[in-house]
Tab-separated table of C-alpha atoms in Angstrom:
chain	number	residue	atom	x	y	z
A	1	MET	CA	0.000	0.000	0.000
A	2	LYS	CA	1.265	3.445	-0.796
A	3	PRO	CA	1.555	6.259	1.747
A	4	THR	CA	-1.538	8.410	2.019
A	5	GLN	CA	0.463	11.457	3.127
A	6	ASN	CA	2.447	13.640	0.773
A	7	HIS	CA	5.877	12.648	2.064
A	8	LYS	CA	8.928	13.409	-0.026
A	9	PRO	CA	11.482	10.672	0.628
A	10	GLN	CA	15.108	11.695	0.463
A	11	MET	CA	17.539	9.004	-0.555
A	12	PHE	CA	19.618	8.260	2.489
A	13	ASP	CA	23.027	9.736	1.935
A	14	PRO	CA	25.119	10.620	4.994
A	15	THR	CA	27.177	12.848	2.750
A	16	ALA	CA	24.260	15.120	1.922
A	17	LYS	CA	24.064	18.359	3.854
A	18	MET	CA	21.313	18.649	6.396
A	19	PRO	CA	18.620	21.285	5.809
A	20	PRO	CA	19.678	24.634	7.294
A	21	VAL	CA	18.919	25.247	10.963
A	22	ASP	CA	19.189	28.341	13.092
A	23	THR	CA	22.177	27.111	15.055
A	24	ALA	CA	24.238	23.968	14.547
A	25	SER	CA	25.740	22.044	17.425
A	26	ASN	CA	29.282	20.725	17.080
A	27	ALA	CA	27.880	17.222	16.656
A	28	ASP	CA	25.636	18.328	13.782
A	29	ALA	CA	28.489	20.196	12.158
A	30	ASN	CA	30.729	17.129	12.422
A	31	LEU	CA	28.032	14.905	10.941
A	32	ARG	CA	27.490	17.234	7.989
A	33	HIS	CA	31.242	17.448	7.500
A	34	GLN	CA	31.322	13.770	6.473
A	35	SER	CA	29.791	14.881	3.166
A	36	THR	CA	32.110	14.023	0.365
A	37	VAL	CA	31.393	10.453	-0.746
A	38	THR	CA	28.812	9.015	-3.086
A	39	LEU	CA	25.896	6.763	-2.190
A	40	GLU	CA	28.037	3.779	-3.163
A	41	GLY	CA	30.618	4.878	-0.611
A	42	MET	CA	28.104	5.224	2.186
A	43	PRO	CA	29.332	4.215	5.653
A	44	LYS	CA	27.971	0.964	7.012
A	45	VAL	CA	25.048	1.078	9.426
A	46	SER	CA	27.293	0.394	12.420
A	47	GLU	CA	29.819	3.028	11.339
A	48	LEU	CA	27.206	5.726	10.851
A	49	GLN	CA	25.616	4.932	14.195
A	50	LYS	CA	28.972	5.566	15.895
A	51	LEU	CA	28.933	9.092	14.461
A	52	GLN	CA	25.795	9.746	16.506
A	53	SER	CA	26.859	8.564	19.937
A	54	ASP	CA	29.345	6.208	21.582
A	55	ASN	CA	27.314	6.058	24.798
A	56	ARG	CA	25.379	2.846	25.329
A	57	THR	CA	23.266	1.404	28.125
A	58	ALA	CA	25.115	-0.837	30.570
A	59	ARG	CA	24.366	-4.510	29.986
A	60	LYS	CA	22.450	-6.669	32.441
A	61	PRO	CA	24.611	-9.352	34.116
A	62	PHE	CA	24.122	-13.040	33.387
A	63	GLN	CA	22.300	-15.005	36.093
A	64	TRP	CA	23.083	-18.647	36.760
A	65	GLN	CA	19.370	-19.370	37.122
A	66	PHE	CA	19.144	-18.976	33.348
A	67	LEU	CA	20.635	-22.483	33.094
A	68	LEU	CA	17.669	-24.078	34.862
A	69	PRO	CA	15.380	-26.416	32.834
A	70	GLN	CA	12.593	-23.834	32.701
A	71	TYR	CA	14.734	-21.788	30.290
A	72	TRP	CA	15.952	-24.629	28.078
A	73	GLY	CA	13.245	-23.986	25.483
A	74	ILE	CA	14.525	-20.443	24.919
A	75	TRP	CA	18.125	-21.638	24.674
A	76	LEU	CA	17.059	-24.226	22.103
A	77	GLY	CA	15.216	-21.593	20.074
A	78	VAL	CA	18.264	-19.319	20.119
A	79	ALA	CA	20.548	-22.186	19.077
A	80	LEU	CA	18.277	-23.036	16.140
A	81	ILE	CA	17.474	-19.554	14.863
A	82	LEU	CA	20.531	-17.391	15.554
A	83	PRO	CA	22.896	-19.173	13.096
A	84	LEU	CA	20.336	-18.556	10.328
A	85	ILE	CA	20.997	-14.796	10.355
A	86	TYR	CA	24.257	-15.485	8.489
A	87	LEU	CA	22.279	-16.638	5.469
A	88	PRO	CA	21.566	-14.087	2.727
A	89	LEU	CA	18.593	-11.875	3.613
A	90	ARG	CA	16.527	-13.413	0.817
A	91	TYR	CA	16.709	-16.836	2.472
A	92	GLN	CA	16.124	-15.402	5.937
A	93	PHE	CA	12.940	-13.792	4.672
A	94	LYS	CA	11.829	-17.084	3.113
A	95	ILE	CA	12.284	-18.824	6.455
A	96	GLY	CA	10.506	-15.953	8.227
A	97	HIS	CA	7.653	-16.259	5.721
A	98	PHE	CA	7.336	-19.973	6.486
A	99	LEU	CA	7.599	-19.332	10.240
A	100	GLY	CA	4.817	-16.754	10.087
A	101	LYS	CA	2.474	-19.076	8.186
A	102	LEU	CA	3.280	-21.867	10.623
A	103	LEU	CA	2.462	-19.717	13.648
A	104	PHE	CA	-0.710	-18.485	11.950
A	105	GLY	CA	-1.874	-22.075	11.788
A	106	LEU	CA	-0.688	-23.116	15.244
A	107	ILE	CA	-1.437	-20.188	17.568
A	108	LYS	CA	-5.193	-20.187	17.238
A	109	SER	CA	-5.848	-17.735	20.084
A	110	ARG	CA	-3.585	-15.054	18.566
A	111	ARG	CA	-5.070	-15.681	15.133
A	112	ALA	CA	-8.552	-15.219	16.582
A	113	ASP	CA	-7.505	-11.998	18.358
A	114	THR	CA	-6.017	-10.685	15.110
A	115	LEU	CA	-9.173	-11.427	13.140
A	116	THR	CA	-11.284	-9.798	15.853
A	117	ASN	CA	-9.168	-6.647	15.697
A	118	LEU	CA	-9.367	-6.544	11.913
A	119	SER	CA	-13.142	-7.013	11.925
A	120	LEU	CA	-13.421	-4.004	14.250
A	121	ALA	CA	-10.870	-1.787	12.507
A	122	PHE	CA	-11.686	-2.743	8.892
A	123	PRO	CA	-15.420	-3.604	8.794
A	124	GLU	CA	-15.516	-2.628	5.119
A	125	LEU	CA	-13.384	-5.653	4.173
A	126	SER	CA	-14.799	-9.095	3.507
A	127	GLU	CA	-13.974	-12.052	5.771
A	128	ASP	CA	-11.694	-13.495	3.091
A	129	GLN	CA	-9.828	-10.192	2.772
A	130	ARG	CA	-9.353	-9.973	6.536
A	131	LEU	CA	-8.174	-13.591	6.672
A	132	GLU	CA	-5.591	-12.875	3.967
A	133	MET	CA	-4.560	-9.715	5.792
A	134	ALA	CA	-4.222	-11.586	9.114
A	135	GLU	CA	-1.964	-14.218	7.544
A	136	LYS	CA	0.193	-11.438	6.078
A	137	ILE	CA	0.511	-9.886	9.555
A	138	PHE	CA	1.893	-13.172	10.893
A	139	ILE	CA	4.225	-13.472	7.906
A	140	ASN	CA	5.556	-9.963	8.571
A	141	ALA	CA	6.012	-10.921	12.226
A	142	GLY	CA	7.987	-14.007	11.165
A	143	VAL	CA	10.170	-11.921	8.867
A	144	GLY	CA	10.457	-9.392	11.705
A	145	VAL	CA	12.203	-12.016	13.855
A	146	PHE	CA	15.079	-12.064	11.388
A	147	GLU	CA	14.968	-8.300	10.841
A	148	SER	CA	15.354	-7.813	14.603
A	149	LEU	CA	18.142	-10.365	15.024
A	150	CYS	CA	20.088	-8.859	12.129
A	151	ALA	CA	19.487	-5.369	13.531
A	152	TRP	CA	21.121	-6.502	16.775
A	153	TYR	CA	23.930	-8.720	15.481
A	154	ARG	CA	24.435	-8.008	11.721
A	155	PRO	CA	23.196	-4.442	11.118
A	156	ASP	CA	25.522	-3.807	8.205
A	157	VAL	CA	23.457	-6.079	5.940
A	158	PHE	CA	20.990	-3.142	5.836
A	159	THR	CA	23.500	-0.614	4.509
A	160	ARG	CA	21.982	1.376	1.613
A	161	CYS	CA	18.523	-0.029	2.383
A	162	VAL	CA	16.867	3.053	3.864
A	163	THR	CA	15.466	6.461	2.970
A	164	VAL	CA	14.202	9.115	5.353
A	165	SER	CA	11.700	11.968	5.373
A	166	GLY	CA	11.399	14.807	7.854
A	167	LEU	CA	14.737	14.483	9.637
A	168	HIS	CA	14.997	18.269	9.594
A	169	HIS	CA	12.109	18.458	12.084
A	170	VAL	CA	14.283	16.711	14.674
A	171	LYS	CA	17.369	18.749	13.824
A	172	ASN	CA	15.484	22.035	13.955
A	173	ALA	CA	14.048	21.178	17.366
A	174	GLN	CA	17.510	20.256	18.640
A	175	SER	CA	18.950	23.487	17.284
A	176	GLN	CA	16.425	25.310	19.484
A	177	GLY	CA	17.699	23.458	22.546
A	178	LYS	CA	14.654	21.205	22.790
A	179	ALA	CA	14.384	17.610	23.872
A	180	VAL	CA	12.420	15.465	21.423
A	181	ILE	CA	9.716	12.893	22.191
A	182	LEU	CA	9.016	10.495	19.322
A	183	LEU	CA	5.692	8.630	19.439
A	184	GLY	CA	5.608	5.342	17.548
A	185	ILE	CA	3.743	2.073	17.160
A	186	HIS	CA	4.371	-1.614	17.744
A	187	SER	CA	5.471	-2.499	14.247
A	188	THR	CA	6.509	-5.985	13.161
A	189	LEU	CA	9.919	-4.495	12.339
A	190	LEU	CA	10.129	-2.652	15.663
A	191	ASP	CA	13.781	-3.279	16.497
A	192	LEU	CA	15.097	-2.899	12.965
A	193	GLY	CA	13.234	0.394	12.658
A	194	GLY	CA	14.818	1.584	15.887
A	195	ARG	CA	18.258	0.545	14.691
A	196	LEU	CA	17.875	2.354	11.382
A	197	THR	CA	16.631	5.471	13.188
A	198	THR	CA	19.818	5.588	15.278
A	199	MET	CA	21.734	6.077	12.034
A	200	PHE	CA	20.325	9.611	11.992
A	201	THR	CA	20.029	10.582	15.649
A	202	PRO	CA	21.028	9.162	19.040
A	203	LEU	CA	17.949	7.563	20.544
A	204	ASP	CA	16.724	6.625	24.022
A	205	VAL	CA	13.894	4.097	24.211
A	206	VAL	CA	11.173	3.530	26.795
A	207	TYR	CA	10.610	-0.195	27.294
A	208	ARG	CA	8.433	-2.593	29.236
A	209	PRO	CA	10.495	-5.466	30.761
A	210	GLN	CA	9.661	-8.935	29.455
A	211	ASN	CA	7.839	-11.308	31.801
A	212	ASN	CA	10.422	-14.027	31.135
A	213	ALA	CA	13.717	-13.093	32.843
A	214	LEU	CA	15.973	-14.810	30.275
A	215	LEU	CA	14.118	-13.276	27.327
A	216	ASP	CA	14.369	-9.880	29.016
A	217	TRP	CA	18.126	-10.387	29.473
A	218	PHE	CA	18.568	-11.275	25.797
A	219	ILE	CA	16.513	-8.381	24.457
A	220	PHE	CA	17.814	-5.729	26.865
A	221	ASN	CA	21.454	-6.596	26.175
A	222	ALA	CA	20.876	-6.774	22.414
A	223	ARG	CA	19.261	-3.327	22.489
A	224	SER	CA	22.115	-1.972	24.608
A	225	LYS	CA	24.208	-2.091	21.414
A	226	VAL	CA	21.709	0.157	19.678
A	227	TYR	CA	20.214	2.765	22.012
A	228	SER	CA	21.912	5.447	24.052
A	229	ASP	CA	19.663	4.610	27.007
A	230	GLN	CA	16.805	2.273	27.907
A	231	ILE	CA	14.202	3.657	30.294
A	232	SER	CA	11.717	1.484	32.158
A	233	HIS	CA	8.146	2.615	31.501
A	234	ARG	CA	7.706	2.956	35.280
A	235	ASP	CA	10.783	5.154	35.824
A	236	MET	CA	9.474	8.649	35.123
A	237	ARG	CA	12.320	10.228	37.087
A	238	HIS	CA	14.812	8.685	34.664
A	239	PHE	CA	12.659	9.833	31.738
A	240	ALA	CA	12.463	13.401	33.071
A	241	LYS	CA	16.233	13.553	33.572
A	242	ASN	CA	16.905	12.525	29.980
A	243	LEU	CA	14.500	15.168	28.710
A	244	LYS	CA	16.248	17.808	30.811
A	245	ASP	CA	19.476	16.682	29.129
A	246	ASN	CA	17.808	17.293	25.720
A	247	HIS	CA	17.754	13.662	24.594
A	248	VAL	CA	15.630	12.206	21.804
A	249	VAL	CA	13.318	9.658	23.448
A	250	TRP	CA	11.134	7.131	21.644
A	251	ILE	CA	7.967	5.655	23.169
A	252	THR	CA	5.216	3.415	21.741
A	253	PRO	CA	1.933	4.354	23.507
A	254	ASP	CA	-0.376	2.247	21.337
A	255	GLN	CA	-1.326	-0.681	23.588
A	256	ASP	CA	-4.178	-1.302	26.026
A	257	PHE	CA	-3.044	-0.877	29.642
A	258	GLY	CA	-6.487	-0.163	31.047
A	259	LEU	CA	-7.900	3.117	32.299
A	260	LYS	CA	-5.832	3.754	35.434
A	261	GLN	CA	-3.552	5.898	33.285
A	262	GLY	CA	-5.684	6.233	30.198
A	263	VAL	CA	-8.950	7.290	28.602
A	264	MET	CA	-11.250	5.746	26.015
A	265	ALA	CA	-10.451	7.243	22.621
A	266	ASP	CA	-11.275	5.994	19.137
A	267	PHE	CA	-8.631	3.916	17.384
A	268	PHE	CA	-9.680	2.967	13.853
A	269	GLY	CA	-13.180	4.101	14.768
A	270	VAL	CA	-13.508	1.862	17.839
A	271	PRO	CA	-13.198	3.079	21.475
A	272	ALA	CA	-9.885	1.845	22.917
A	273	ALA	CA	-8.073	2.380	26.204
A	274	THR	CA	-5.438	4.964	25.300
A	275	LEU	CA	-2.485	5.970	27.446
A	276	THR	CA	-2.373	9.600	28.522
A	277	ALA	CA	1.306	9.219	29.429
A	278	PRO	CA	2.560	11.068	26.306
A	279	ARG	CA	0.861	14.322	27.356
A	280	ARG	CA	2.282	14.001	30.887
A	281	MET	CA	5.717	13.247	29.499
A	282	ALA	CA	5.509	16.293	27.242
A	283	LYS	CA	5.207	18.454	30.360
A	284	LEU	CA	8.488	17.142	31.786
A	285	GLY	CA	11.971	18.433	31.032
A	286	ASN	CA	12.760	22.097	30.537
A	287	LYS	CA	9.666	24.109	31.502
A	288	ALA	CA	10.899	27.229	29.705
A	289	ASN	CA	11.640	25.291	26.517
A	290	PRO	CA	9.363	22.218	26.530
A	291	PRO	CA	10.073	19.103	24.477
A	292	ALA	CA	9.061	18.826	20.845
A	293	VAL	CA	6.621	15.967	20.251
A	294	MET	CA	6.397	14.263	16.857
A	295	ILE	CA	5.583	10.901	15.286
A	296	LEU	CA	8.249	8.381	14.282
A	297	HIS	CA	7.159	5.782	11.739
A	298	PHE	CA	9.036	3.263	9.628
A	299	TYR	CA	7.975	0.503	7.276
A	300	ARG	CA	9.333	-1.897	4.692
A	301	GLU	CA	8.474	-0.706	1.190
A	302	THR	CA	9.417	-3.973	-0.504
A	303	PRO	CA	7.622	-7.339	-0.195
A	304	ASP	CA	9.141	-10.114	1.871
A	305	GLU	CA	9.617	-12.211	-1.282
A	306	MET	CA	12.751	-10.690	-2.768
A	307	PRO	CA	14.253	-11.655	-6.137
A	308	LYS	CA	17.788	-12.929	-6.166
A	309	GLY	CA	20.338	-10.144	-5.943
A	310	ARG	CA	17.881	-7.618	-4.480
A	311	LYS	CA	17.752	-6.146	-0.982
A	312	PRO	CA	14.795	-4.901	1.057
A	313	HIS	CA	14.108	-1.199	1.331
A	314	TYR	CA	12.853	0.701	4.388
A	315	HIS	CA	11.540	4.207	4.825
A	316	ILE	CA	11.623	6.315	7.997
A	317	ILE	CA	9.272	9.247	8.584
A	318	PHE	CA	9.693	11.970	11.208
A	319	SER	CA	6.479	13.967	11.309
A	320	PRO	CA	6.375	17.725	11.836
A	321	ILE	CA	6.208	18.831	15.459
A	322	ILE	CA	2.701	18.315	16.850
A	323	ASP	CA	1.647	21.873	17.606
A	324	ASN	CA	-0.413	22.960	20.608
A	325	TYR	CA	0.252	19.691	22.431
A	326	PRO	CA	-0.572	18.918	25.147
A	327	THR	CA	-3.754	20.889	25.753
A	328	GLU	CA	-5.932	20.973	28.855
A	329	ASP	CA	-8.216	18.309	27.362
A	330	GLU	CA	-6.697	14.854	27.831
A	331	LEU	CA	-9.421	13.103	25.824
A	332	ALA	CA	-8.951	15.424	22.842
A	333	ASP	CA	-5.193	14.882	23.074
A	334	ALA	CA	-5.612	11.090	23.137
A	335	LYS	CA	-7.945	11.170	20.125
A	336	ARG	CA	-5.528	13.356	18.226
A	337	ILE	CA	-2.535	11.079	18.853
A	338	ASN	CA	-4.542	7.970	17.963
A	339	GLN	CA	-5.623	9.572	14.696
A	340	LEU	CA	-2.057	10.485	13.791
A	341	LEU	CA	-0.803	6.968	14.563
A	342	GLU	CA	-3.690	5.484	12.600
A	343	ASN	CA	-2.802	7.573	9.541
A	344	TYR	CA	0.700	6.104	9.514
A	345	ILE	CA	-0.417	2.535	10.250
A	346	ARG	CA	-2.647	2.732	7.165
A	347	ILE	CA	0.459	3.042	4.987
A	348	ASP	CA	0.703	-0.731	5.419
A	349	PRO	CA	-1.617	-2.147	8.108
A	350	THR	CA	-0.077	-5.626	7.770
A	351	GLN	CA	3.119	-4.349	9.409
A	352	TYR	CA	1.244	-3.515	12.632
A	353	MET	CA	1.035	-6.015	15.523
A	354	TRP	CA	-2.691	-6.606	15.349
A	355	PHE	CA	-2.366	-9.780	17.417
A	356	HIS	CA	-2.343	-7.687	20.628
A	357	ARG	CA	-5.738	-7.251	22.306
A	358	ARG	CA	-6.028	-3.574	21.492
A	359	TYR	CA	-9.721	-3.342	22.434
A	360	LYS	CA	-9.837	-5.557	25.545
A	361	THR	CA	-10.809	-2.720	27.946
A	362	GLN	CA	-14.468	-1.814	27.414
A	363	PRO	CA	-16.267	-0.034	30.295
A	364	THR	CA	-19.590	-0.869	28.632
A	365	GLY	CA	-19.019	-4.544	29.340
A	366	ILE	CA	-18.569	-5.599	25.709
A	367	ARG	CA	-16.193	-8.557	25.396
A	368	TYR	CA	-14.653	-8.673	21.952
A	369	TYR	CA	-12.183	-11.476	22.727
A	370	ARG	CA	-13.581	-14.894	23.662
């Protein structure tokens, strides 16, 4: 599906000069100074990321309890899948495609949740169209496993695979001494998108720890190679400090965490529990020069079935700064953010994690998921 917004992609070229800003920091000036090679001579993903920041989150220590039998299934999965990331991307995507179709057939509860979400969000589609769409979501999730693993351990395979729009919005905000809050979604290429974004700007990420301790250890330490900082979603003091230090912080406020810290706001035309945390976060940091809030979105523009000799292509969008946000009306703010996120999801809805129970909280007593 093609973008519905009038975005003007710029071919990613680290040698190209950034759009003019009022004042350039030394870091920006140094980055623009690298501007003398052609696209073919582009630095690798890992090399360009080092131009942004050498600071990384401290790793979590290994715990001997991870060797207990309850974790053997995860170790087996890692042993089977991790070596496959050294295959060409085309073959990784084929395996991811097969994995997604397999899971679509096996995990009946998630398949049912996905179809329920699609029936609510896309009532205009037929059942057959939604079934085809649901299978594609699982396929993208299967491919996303390999995209994430490569993003963590072989990022340079994605060199010259990305374009970007709207980067000047971030740079202009930074030139004004502002912190930046990027609002995103749970995309099937979540970790690859984050990795590609760090090619253009240092990035902190707000995360929710995994329920499984070993899985959390794996993911946290893998992401420590990518992000400047990882902030627990419960640690608002840490979040506020990073904003005061004018960091760029990425959060994904698109899941249902109930109404203790949220309101009911339409998401694809259906009332959904929506976090009000973004508007509270936007009030943190420098009171005299509050953070700039914008949308971060990324998606794969090419299909998962790639011809021999071809590589996938990804596009990153930084939206303009969301003006007059937050307001005094938390419901209006939540509706506005949901609408913006929805607009970007519609670029390719099959790259969104529709298998989460997005509409599980319903004060009216309606139970969509059975």
